[in-house]
Short mmCIF file of C-alpha atoms in Angstrom, two decimals:
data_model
loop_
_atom_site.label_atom_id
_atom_site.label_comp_id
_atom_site.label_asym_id
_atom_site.label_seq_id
_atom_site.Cartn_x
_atom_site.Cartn_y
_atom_site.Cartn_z
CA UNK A 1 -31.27 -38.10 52.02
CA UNK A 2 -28.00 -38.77 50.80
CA UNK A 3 -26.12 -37.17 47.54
CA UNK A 4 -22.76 -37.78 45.99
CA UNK A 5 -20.76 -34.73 44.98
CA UNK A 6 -18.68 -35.05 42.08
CA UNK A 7 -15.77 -33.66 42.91
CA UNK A 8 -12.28 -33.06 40.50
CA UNK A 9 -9.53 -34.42 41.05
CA UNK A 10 -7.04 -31.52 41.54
CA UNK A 11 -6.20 -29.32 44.47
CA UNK A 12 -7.70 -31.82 46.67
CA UNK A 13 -6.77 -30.29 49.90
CA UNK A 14 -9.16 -27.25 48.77
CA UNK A 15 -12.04 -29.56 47.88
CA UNK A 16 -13.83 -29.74 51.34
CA UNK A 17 -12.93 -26.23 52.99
CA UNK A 18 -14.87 -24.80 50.15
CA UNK A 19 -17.73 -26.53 50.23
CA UNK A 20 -18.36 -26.41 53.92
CA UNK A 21 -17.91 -22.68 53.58
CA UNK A 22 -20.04 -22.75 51.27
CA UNK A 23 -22.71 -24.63 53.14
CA UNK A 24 -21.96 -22.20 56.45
CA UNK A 25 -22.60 -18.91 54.34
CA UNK A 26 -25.91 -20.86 52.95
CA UNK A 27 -26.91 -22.21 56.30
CA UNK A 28 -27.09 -25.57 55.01
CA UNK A 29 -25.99 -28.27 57.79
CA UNK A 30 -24.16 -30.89 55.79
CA UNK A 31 -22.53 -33.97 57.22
CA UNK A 32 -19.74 -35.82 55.44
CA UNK A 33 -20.54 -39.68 55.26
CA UNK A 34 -17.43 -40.44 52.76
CA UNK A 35 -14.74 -39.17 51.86
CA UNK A 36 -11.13 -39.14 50.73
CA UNK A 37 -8.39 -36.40 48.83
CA UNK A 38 -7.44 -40.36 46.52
CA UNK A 39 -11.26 -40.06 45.32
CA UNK A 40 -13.46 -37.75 43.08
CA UNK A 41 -16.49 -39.47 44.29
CA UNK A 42 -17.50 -37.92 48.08
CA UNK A 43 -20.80 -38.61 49.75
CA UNK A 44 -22.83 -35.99 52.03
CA UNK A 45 -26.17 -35.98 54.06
CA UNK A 46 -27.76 -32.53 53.83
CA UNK A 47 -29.66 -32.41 57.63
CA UNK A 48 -33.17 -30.17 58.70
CA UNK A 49 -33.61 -28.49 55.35
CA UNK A 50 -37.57 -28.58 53.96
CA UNK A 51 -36.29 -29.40 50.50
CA UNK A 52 -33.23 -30.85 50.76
CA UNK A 53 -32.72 -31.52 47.11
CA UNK A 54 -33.06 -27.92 46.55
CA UNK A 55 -30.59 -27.37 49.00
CA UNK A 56 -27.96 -29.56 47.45
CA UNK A 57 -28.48 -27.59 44.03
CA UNK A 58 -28.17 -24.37 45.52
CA UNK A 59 -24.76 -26.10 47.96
CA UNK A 60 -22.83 -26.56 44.58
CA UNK A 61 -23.98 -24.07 42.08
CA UNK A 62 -21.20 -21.88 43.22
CA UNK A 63 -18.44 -24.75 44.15
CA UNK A 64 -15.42 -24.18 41.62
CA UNK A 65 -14.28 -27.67 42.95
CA UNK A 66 -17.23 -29.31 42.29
CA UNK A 67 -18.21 -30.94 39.14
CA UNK A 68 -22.36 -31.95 39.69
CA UNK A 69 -24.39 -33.45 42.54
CA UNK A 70 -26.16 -36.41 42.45
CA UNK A 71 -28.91 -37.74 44.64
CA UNK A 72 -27.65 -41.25 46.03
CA UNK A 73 -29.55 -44.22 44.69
CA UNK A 74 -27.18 -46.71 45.85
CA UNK A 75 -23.46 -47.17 46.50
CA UNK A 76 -21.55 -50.88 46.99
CA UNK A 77 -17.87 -52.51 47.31
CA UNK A 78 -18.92 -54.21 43.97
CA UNK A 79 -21.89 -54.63 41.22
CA UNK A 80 -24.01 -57.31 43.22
CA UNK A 81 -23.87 -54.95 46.35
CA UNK A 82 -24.60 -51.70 44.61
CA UNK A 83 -27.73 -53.57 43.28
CA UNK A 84 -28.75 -54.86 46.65
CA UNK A 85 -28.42 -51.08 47.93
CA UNK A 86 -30.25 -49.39 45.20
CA UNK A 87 -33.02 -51.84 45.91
CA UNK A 88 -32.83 -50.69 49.36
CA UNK A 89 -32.69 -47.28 49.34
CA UNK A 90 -34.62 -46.00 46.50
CA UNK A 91 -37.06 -48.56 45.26
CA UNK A 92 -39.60 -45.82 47.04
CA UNK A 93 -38.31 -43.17 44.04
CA UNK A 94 -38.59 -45.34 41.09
CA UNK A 95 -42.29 -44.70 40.31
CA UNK A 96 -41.70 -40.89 39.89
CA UNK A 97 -39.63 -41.70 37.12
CA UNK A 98 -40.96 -44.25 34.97
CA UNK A 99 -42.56 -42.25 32.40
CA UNK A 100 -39.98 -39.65 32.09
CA UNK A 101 -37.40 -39.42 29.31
CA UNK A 102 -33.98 -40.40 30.89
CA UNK A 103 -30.32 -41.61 29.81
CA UNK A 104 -27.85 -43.38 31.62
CA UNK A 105 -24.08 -42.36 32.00
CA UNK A 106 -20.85 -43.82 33.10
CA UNK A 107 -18.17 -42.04 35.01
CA UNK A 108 -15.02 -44.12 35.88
CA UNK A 109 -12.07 -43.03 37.70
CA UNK A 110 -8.76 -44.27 36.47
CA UNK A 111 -10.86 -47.21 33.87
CA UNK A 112 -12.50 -47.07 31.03
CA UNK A 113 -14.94 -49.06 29.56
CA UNK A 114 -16.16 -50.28 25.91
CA UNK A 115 -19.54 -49.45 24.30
CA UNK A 116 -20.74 -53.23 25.03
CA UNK A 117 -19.48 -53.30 28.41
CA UNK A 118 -21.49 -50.08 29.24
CA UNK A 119 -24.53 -50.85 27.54
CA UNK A 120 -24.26 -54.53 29.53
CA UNK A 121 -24.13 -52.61 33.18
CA UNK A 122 -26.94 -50.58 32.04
CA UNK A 123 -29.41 -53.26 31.15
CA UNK A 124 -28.25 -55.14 34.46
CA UNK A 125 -30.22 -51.84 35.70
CA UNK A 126 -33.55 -53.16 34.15
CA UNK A 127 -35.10 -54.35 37.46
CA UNK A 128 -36.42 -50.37 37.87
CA UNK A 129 -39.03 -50.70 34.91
CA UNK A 130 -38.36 -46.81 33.49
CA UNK A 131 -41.09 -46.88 30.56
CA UNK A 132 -39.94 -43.77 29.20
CA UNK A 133 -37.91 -42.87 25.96
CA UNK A 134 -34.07 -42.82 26.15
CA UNK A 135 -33.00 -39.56 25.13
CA UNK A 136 -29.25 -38.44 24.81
CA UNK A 137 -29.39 -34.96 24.34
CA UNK A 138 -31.35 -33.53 26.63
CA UNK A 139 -33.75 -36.16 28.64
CA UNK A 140 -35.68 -35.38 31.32
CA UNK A 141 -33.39 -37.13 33.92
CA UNK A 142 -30.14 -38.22 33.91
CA UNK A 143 -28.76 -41.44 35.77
CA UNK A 144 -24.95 -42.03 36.44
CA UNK A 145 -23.16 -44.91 37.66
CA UNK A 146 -19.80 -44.39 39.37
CA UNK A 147 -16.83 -46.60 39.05
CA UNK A 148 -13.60 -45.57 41.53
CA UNK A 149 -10.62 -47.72 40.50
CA UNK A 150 -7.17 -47.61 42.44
CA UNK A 151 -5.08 -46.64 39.81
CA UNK A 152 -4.05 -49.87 37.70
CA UNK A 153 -6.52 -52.03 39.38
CA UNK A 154 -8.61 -53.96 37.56
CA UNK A 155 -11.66 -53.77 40.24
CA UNK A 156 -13.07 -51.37 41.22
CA UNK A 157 -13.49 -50.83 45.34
CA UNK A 158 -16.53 -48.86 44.75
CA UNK A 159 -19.28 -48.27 42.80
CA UNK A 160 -22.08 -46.06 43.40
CA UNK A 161 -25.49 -44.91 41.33
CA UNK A 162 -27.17 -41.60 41.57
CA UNK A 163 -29.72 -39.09 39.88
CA UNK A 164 -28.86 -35.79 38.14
CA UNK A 165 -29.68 -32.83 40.30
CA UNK A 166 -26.98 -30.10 39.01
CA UNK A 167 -23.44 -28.81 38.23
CA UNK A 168 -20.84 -26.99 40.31
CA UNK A 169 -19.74 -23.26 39.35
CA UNK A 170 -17.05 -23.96 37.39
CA UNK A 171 -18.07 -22.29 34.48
CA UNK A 172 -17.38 -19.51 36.15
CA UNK A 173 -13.42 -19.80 35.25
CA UNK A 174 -14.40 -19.74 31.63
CA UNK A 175 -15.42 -16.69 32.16
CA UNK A 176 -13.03 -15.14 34.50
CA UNK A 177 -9.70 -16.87 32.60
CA UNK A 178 -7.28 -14.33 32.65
CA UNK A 179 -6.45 -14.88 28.81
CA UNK A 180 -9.47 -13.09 28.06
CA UNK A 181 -9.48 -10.61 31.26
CA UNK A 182 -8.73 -6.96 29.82
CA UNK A 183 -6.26 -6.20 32.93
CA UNK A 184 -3.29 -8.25 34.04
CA UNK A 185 -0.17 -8.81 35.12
CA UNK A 186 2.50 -11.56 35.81
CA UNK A 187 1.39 -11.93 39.63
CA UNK A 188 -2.31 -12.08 38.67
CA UNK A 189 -4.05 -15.05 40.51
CA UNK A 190 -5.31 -17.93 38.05
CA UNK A 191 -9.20 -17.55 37.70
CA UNK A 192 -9.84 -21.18 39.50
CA UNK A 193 -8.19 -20.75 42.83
CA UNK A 194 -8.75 -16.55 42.85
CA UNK A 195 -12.91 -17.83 43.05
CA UNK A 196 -12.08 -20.22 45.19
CA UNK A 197 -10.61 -18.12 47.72
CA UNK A 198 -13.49 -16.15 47.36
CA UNK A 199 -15.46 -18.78 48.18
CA UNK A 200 -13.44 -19.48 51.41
CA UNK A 201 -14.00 -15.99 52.22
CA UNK A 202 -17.82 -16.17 52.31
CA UNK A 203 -17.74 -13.80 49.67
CA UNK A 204 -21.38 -12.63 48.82
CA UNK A 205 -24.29 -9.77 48.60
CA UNK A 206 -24.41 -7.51 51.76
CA UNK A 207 -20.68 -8.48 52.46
CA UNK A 208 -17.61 -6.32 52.55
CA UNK A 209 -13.99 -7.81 51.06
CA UNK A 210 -10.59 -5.71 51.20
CA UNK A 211 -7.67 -6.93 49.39
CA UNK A 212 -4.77 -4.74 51.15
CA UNK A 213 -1.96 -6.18 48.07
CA UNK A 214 -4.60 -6.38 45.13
CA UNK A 215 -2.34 -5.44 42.16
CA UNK A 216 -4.75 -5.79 39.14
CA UNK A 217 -7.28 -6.73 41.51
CA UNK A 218 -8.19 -10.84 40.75
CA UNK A 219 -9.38 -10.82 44.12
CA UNK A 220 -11.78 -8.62 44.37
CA UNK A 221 -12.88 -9.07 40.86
CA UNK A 222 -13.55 -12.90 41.97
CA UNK A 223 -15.04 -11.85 45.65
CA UNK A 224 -17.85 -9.60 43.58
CA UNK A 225 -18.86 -12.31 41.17
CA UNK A 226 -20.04 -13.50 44.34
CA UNK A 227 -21.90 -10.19 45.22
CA UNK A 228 -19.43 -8.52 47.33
CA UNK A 229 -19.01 -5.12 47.72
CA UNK A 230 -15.14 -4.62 47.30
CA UNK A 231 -12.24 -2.66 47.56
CA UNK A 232 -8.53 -2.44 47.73
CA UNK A 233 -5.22 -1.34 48.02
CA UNK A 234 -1.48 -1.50 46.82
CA UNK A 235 1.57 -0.81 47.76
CA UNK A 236 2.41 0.68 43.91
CA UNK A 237 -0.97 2.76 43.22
CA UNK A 238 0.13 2.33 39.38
CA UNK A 239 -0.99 -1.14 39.16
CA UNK A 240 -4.47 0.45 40.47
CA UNK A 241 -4.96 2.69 37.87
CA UNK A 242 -3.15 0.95 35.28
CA UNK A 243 -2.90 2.74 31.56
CA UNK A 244 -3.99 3.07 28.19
CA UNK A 245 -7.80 2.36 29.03
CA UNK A 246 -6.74 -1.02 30.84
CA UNK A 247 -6.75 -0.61 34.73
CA UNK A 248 -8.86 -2.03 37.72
CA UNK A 249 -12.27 -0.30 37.00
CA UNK A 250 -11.30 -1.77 33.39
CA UNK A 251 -12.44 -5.40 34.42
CA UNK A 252 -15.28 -4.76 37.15
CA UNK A 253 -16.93 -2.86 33.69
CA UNK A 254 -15.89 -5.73 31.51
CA UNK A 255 -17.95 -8.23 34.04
CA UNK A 256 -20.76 -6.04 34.94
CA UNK A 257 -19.54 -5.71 38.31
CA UNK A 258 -18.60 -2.19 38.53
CA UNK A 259 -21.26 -1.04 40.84
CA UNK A 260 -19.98 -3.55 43.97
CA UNK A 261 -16.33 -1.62 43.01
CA UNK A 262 -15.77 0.80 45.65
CA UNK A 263 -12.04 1.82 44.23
CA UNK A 264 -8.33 1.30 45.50
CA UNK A 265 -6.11 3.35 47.47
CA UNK A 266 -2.47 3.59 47.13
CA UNK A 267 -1.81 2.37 50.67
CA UNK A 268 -0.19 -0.73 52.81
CA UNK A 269 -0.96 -2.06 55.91
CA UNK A 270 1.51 0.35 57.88
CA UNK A 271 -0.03 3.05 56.38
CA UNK A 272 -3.77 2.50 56.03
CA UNK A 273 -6.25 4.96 55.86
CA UNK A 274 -8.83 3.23 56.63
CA UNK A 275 -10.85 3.39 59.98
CA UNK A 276 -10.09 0.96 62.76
CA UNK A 277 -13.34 -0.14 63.27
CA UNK A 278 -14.34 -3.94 62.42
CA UNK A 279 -16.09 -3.31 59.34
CA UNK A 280 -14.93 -5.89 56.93
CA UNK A 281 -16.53 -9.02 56.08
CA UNK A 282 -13.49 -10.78 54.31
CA UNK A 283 -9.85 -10.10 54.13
CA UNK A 284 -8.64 -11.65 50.82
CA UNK A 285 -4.85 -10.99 49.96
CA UNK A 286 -2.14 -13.02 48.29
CA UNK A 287 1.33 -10.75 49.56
CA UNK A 288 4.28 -10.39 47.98
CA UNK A 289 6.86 -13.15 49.14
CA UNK A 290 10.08 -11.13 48.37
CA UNK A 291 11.44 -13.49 45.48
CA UNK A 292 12.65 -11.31 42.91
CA UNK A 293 13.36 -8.33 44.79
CA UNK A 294 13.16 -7.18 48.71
CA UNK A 295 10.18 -6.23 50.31
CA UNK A 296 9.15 -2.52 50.77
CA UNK A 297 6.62 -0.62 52.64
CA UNK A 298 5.58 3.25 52.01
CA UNK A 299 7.88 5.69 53.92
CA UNK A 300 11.80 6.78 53.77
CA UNK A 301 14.27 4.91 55.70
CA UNK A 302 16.21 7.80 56.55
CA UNK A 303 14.56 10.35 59.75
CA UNK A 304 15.97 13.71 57.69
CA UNK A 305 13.79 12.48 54.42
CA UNK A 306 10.23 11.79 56.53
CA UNK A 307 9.25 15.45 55.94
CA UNK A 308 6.91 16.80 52.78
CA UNK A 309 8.15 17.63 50.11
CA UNK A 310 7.76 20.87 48.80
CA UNK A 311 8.95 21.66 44.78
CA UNK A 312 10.19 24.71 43.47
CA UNK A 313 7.09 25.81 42.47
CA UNK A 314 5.56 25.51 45.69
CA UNK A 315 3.49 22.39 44.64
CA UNK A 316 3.48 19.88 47.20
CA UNK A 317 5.16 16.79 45.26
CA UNK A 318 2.88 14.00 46.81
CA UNK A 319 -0.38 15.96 44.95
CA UNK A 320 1.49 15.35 41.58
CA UNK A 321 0.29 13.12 38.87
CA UNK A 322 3.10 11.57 38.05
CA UNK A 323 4.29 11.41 41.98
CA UNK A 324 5.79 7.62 43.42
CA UNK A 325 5.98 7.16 46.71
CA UNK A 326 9.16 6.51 48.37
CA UNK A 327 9.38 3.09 49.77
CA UNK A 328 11.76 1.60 52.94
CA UNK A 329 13.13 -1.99 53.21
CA UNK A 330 10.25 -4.53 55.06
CA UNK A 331 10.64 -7.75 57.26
CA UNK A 332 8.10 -10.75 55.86
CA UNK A 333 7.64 -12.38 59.29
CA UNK A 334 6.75 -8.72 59.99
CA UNK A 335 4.71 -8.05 57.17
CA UNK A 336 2.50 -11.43 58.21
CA UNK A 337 2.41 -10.05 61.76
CA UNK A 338 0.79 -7.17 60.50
CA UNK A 339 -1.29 -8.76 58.72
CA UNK A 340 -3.11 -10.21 61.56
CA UNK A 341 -2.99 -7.62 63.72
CA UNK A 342 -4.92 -5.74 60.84
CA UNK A 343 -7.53 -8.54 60.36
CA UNK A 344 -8.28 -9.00 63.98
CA UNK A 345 -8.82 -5.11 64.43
CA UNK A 346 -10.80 -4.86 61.24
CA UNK A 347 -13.05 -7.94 60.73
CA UNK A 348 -17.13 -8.25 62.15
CA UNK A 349 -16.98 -11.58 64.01
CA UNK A 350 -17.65 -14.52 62.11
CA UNK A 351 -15.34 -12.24 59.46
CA UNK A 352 -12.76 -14.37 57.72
CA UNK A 353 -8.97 -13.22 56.69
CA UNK A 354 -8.05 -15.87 53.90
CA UNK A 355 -4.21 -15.56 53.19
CA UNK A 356 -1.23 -16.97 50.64
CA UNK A 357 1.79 -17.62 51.60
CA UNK A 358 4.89 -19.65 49.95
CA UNK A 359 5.79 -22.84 51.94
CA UNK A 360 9.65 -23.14 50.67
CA UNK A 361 10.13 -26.53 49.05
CA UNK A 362 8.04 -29.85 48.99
CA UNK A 363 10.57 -32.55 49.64
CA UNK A 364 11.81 -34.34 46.72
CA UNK A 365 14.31 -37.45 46.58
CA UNK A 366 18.09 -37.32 44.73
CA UNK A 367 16.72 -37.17 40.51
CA UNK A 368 14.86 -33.43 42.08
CA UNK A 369 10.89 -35.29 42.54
CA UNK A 370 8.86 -34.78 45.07
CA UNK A 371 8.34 -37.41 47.56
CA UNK A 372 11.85 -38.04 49.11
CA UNK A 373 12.99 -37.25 52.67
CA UNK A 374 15.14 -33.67 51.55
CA UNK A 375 15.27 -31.52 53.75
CA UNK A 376 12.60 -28.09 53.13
CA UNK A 377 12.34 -24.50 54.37
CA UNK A 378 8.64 -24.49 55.92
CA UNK A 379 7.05 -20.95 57.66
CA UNK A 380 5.24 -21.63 60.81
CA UNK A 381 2.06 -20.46 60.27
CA UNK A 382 0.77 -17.14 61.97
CA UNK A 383 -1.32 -16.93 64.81
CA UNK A 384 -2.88 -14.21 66.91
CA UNK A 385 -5.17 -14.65 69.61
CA UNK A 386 -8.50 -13.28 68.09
CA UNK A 387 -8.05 -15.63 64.82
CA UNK A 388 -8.56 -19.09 64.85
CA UNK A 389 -7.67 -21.24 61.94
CA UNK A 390 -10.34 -22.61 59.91
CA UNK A 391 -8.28 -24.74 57.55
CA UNK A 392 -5.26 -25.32 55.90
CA UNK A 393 -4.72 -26.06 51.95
CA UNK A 394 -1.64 -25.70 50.22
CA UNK A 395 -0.89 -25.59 46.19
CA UNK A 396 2.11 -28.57 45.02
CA UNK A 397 4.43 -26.39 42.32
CA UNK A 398 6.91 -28.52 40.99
CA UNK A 399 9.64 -27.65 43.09
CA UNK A 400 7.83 -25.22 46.00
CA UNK A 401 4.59 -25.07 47.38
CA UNK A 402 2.41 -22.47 48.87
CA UNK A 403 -0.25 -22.72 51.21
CA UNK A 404 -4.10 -20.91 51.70
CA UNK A 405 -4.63 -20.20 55.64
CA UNK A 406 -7.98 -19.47 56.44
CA UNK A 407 -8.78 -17.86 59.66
CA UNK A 408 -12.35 -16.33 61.74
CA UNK A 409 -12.35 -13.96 64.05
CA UNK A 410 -13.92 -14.97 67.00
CA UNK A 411 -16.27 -12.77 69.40
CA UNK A 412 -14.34 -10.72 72.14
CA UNK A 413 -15.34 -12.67 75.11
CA UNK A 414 -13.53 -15.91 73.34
CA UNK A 415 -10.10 -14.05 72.73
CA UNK A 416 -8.03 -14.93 75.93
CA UNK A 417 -6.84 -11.80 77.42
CA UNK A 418 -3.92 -12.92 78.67
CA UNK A 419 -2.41 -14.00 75.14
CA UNK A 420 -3.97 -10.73 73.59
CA UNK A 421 -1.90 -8.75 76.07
CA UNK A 422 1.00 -10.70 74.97
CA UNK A 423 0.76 -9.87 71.31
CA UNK A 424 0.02 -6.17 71.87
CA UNK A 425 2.85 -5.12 74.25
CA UNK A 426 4.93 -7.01 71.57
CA UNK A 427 3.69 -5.04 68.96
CA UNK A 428 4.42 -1.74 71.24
CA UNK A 429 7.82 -2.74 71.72
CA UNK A 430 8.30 -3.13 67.83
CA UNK A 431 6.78 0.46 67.34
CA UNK A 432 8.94 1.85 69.69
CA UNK A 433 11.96 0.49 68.33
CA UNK A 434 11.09 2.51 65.28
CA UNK A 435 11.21 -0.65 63.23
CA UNK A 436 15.09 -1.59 63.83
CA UNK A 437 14.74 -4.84 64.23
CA UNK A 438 13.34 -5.49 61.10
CA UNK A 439 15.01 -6.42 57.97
CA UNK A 440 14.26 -7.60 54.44
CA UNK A 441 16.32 -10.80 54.53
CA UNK A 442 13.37 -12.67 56.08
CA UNK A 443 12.93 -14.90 53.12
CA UNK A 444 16.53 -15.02 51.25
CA UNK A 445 16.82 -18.75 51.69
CA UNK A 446 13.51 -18.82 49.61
CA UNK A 447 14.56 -16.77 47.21
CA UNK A 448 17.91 -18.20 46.65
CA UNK A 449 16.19 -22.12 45.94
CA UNK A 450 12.87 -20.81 44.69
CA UNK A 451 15.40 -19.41 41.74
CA UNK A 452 17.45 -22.74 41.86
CA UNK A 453 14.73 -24.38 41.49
CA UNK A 454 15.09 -25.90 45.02
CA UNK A 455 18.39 -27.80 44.47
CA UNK A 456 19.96 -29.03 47.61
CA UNK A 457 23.59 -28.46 46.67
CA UNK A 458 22.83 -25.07 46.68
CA UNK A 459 21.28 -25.16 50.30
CA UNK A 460 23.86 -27.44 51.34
CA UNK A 461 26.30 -24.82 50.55
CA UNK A 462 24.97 -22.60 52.73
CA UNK A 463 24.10 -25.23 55.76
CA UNK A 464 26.48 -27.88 55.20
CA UNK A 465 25.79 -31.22 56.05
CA UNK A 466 28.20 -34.52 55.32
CA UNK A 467 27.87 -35.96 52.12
CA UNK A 468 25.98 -39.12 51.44
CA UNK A 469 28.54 -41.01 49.12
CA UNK A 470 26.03 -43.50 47.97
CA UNK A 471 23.93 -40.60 46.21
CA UNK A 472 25.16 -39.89 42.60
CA UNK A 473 25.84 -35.89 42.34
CA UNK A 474 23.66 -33.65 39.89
CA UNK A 475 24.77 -32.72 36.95
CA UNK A 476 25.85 -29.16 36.48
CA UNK A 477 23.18 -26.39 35.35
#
């Protein structure tokens, strides 16, 4: 059988990552039959499932990109084909329904229709014989034909019918929307994409999630609505336990969640406490990109400062309430690097690190839109040998972009040896440089147009190029 998922139209490079995570955490096989990132309107086949309709409900009651499912009663290039399909496909189903309460809906992308024109294409549906009552508020089955327009056409290039089975999980953000979340703070991650992210990371009961940068912990807050165990840790262990009643534990208590809350350390990824065994389930982080000020790990800079500290009253000064840790300048490239080496030494197999990371600048043409052929700053993306990358999504700003990498890691017989060698006499050599090479410059040209709002006289100025004298200059800001 064949169903048509409802999708939204926004962040359509995240649409079908989640849901095939989604179906691999479920063990659902699910093969895609249509589909396109222009379109709301996908179509799957759900394969070797008993109850496949059950199957498809369970598939996108947790999808945050998902608005229903549908079971497919027919799908054409125009009205007389549609008919001619749902004839074909699901005369076999029509019988089941006929004395059932039922209402039929219209969903058109990029058109709209009037009252008569609707109530027309429904009665051009009368060839099914439902004897039942109509019912608007709450019938017994619902029936919805699809209209997907180019924008400004005036035909449609498909149309498709389908039955009611269920809705997606975006209620979920209702609930989660940080307007009404007890803890936050200006680097919080929106409700929407924090779930889906969790999604991505297979987030659910028996599993294990770590955020290593969780802040005020959106993350792991959205990884147990799932039913994740989860914990964390932050550079700044203030943001952890927060103030004035309002901290971490604050919102796992104000969603019920507190139980799957196993607490956050004051900790980063060079100085982790926690075991080096693969334990984890999901690596979930969004890390700090270095705009507004340079990077910073735990530890002093200087050799003569890397002692304890001991007070004048003989207290040790890192046991103190009120004690912040010092912090020494950090390299991004090297914070990524580290990054990976953590997730490949701490994830199960099958375990899956799911990452931000800014992607400097979606082109945009002379008036400062996206879409012309400027010139961007663009981060290769990070690779290690016992990751592989699962997919790729990446969130349009109006004048940057950042992207979602989702990696595995695969079983220890699939890493090639040769490459992991590689990667950890490279790390060696770092270590035993005592971290000279690294620097906290690593993103300035980021910073400098993320704060310009990526204006490419400013980038010129630092990479000149000749002018083109056809283009009219900016005016001044």
């Amino acid at each position: 059988m064949e169903y048509m998922v409802r999708f939204i139209q926004m962040h359509e490079e995240f649409r079908r990552p989640e849901l095939d995570a989604i179906a691999e955490l479920l063990e659902i096989d699910i093969s895609w039959v249509a589909y396109s990132e222009n379109s709301p309107f996908a179509i799957i086949a759900i394969n070797d499932v008993d109850d496949p309709t059950a199957a498809a409900r369970r598939l996108v009651s947790r999808a945050i990109m998902v608005s229903a499912i549908f079971e497919l009663w027919g799908h054409g290039t125009s009205y007389d084909t549609l008919h001619a399909d749902i004839k074909d496909r699901s005369s076999h189903l029509w019988p089941s329904y006929q004395e059932c309460s039922f209402r039929f809906e219209m969903d058109a992308y990029h058109s709209s229709h009037t009252h008569a024109q609707r109530r027309s294409i429904f009665e051009s549906l009368s060839y099914m014989a439902f004897r039942g009552p109509i019912v608007m508020s709450t019938p017994d089955e619902r029936f919805t034909i699809f209209e997907d327009y180019d924008l400004d056409s005036k035909v449609p290039k498909q149309v498709l019918f389908g039955r009611y089975l269920g809705e997606g999980g975006r209620k979920a953000m209702s609930t989660y929307d940080l307007k009404k979340r007890s803890y936050i703070s200006t680097t919080s991650m929106d409700a929407e994409l924090s779930l889906v992210t969790a999604n991505m990371a297979q987030c659910g009961p028996g599993k294990l999630a770590y955020d290593p940068f969780m802040g005020t912990g959106s993350f792991p807050v959205s990884c147990a609505h799932f039913g994740a165990a989860v914990f964390g840790s932050d550079l700044d262990g203030r943001s952890i336990r927060g103030k004035k009643g309002r901290s971490v534990m604050s919102n796992f208590k104000q969603y019920s969640t507190a139980s799957l809350y196993y607490g956050g350390l004051a900790a980063d990824l060079t100085n982790s406490p926690l075991h080096s065994r693969r334990l984890l389930d999901a690596i979930v982080c969004d890390p700090p990109y270095g705009v507004r000020e340079g990077l910073k790990v735990l530890g002093h800079a200087k050799e003569s400062l890397q002692h304890e500290v001991i007070l004048d009253n003989g207290m040790k000064a890192h046991l103190q309430a009120d004690y912040i840790p010092p912090k020494r300048p950090y390299s991004f490239l090297r914070m990524l690097d580290d990054i990976m080496d953590f997730s490949a030494s701490r994830l199960v197999d099958g375990g899956r690190l799911c990452m931000w990371m800014p992607v400097a600048g979606a082109p945009e043409d002379a008036d400062g839109e996206i879409g012309g052929e400027q010139e961007t700053e663009e981060y290769a993306i990070p690779q290690h040998p016992a990751l592989v990358v699962v997919s790729e999504c990446t969130q349009y700003f109006n004048k940057w972009s950042r992207r979602l990498l989702i990696y595995k890691r695969i079983p220890d017989n699939e890493v090639d040896p040769e490459a992991l060698t590689a990667v950890q006499l490279l790390r060696l050599q770092l270590e035993s440089n005592g971290h000279a090479d690294l620097g906290a410059n690593d993103l300035n040209a980021f910073r400098k147009k993320y704060f310009q709002g990526f204006k490419t006289p400013l980038f010129q100025q630092f990479h000149p190029e000749p002018r083109d004298q056809s283009r009219k200059p900016e005016p001044s800001t």
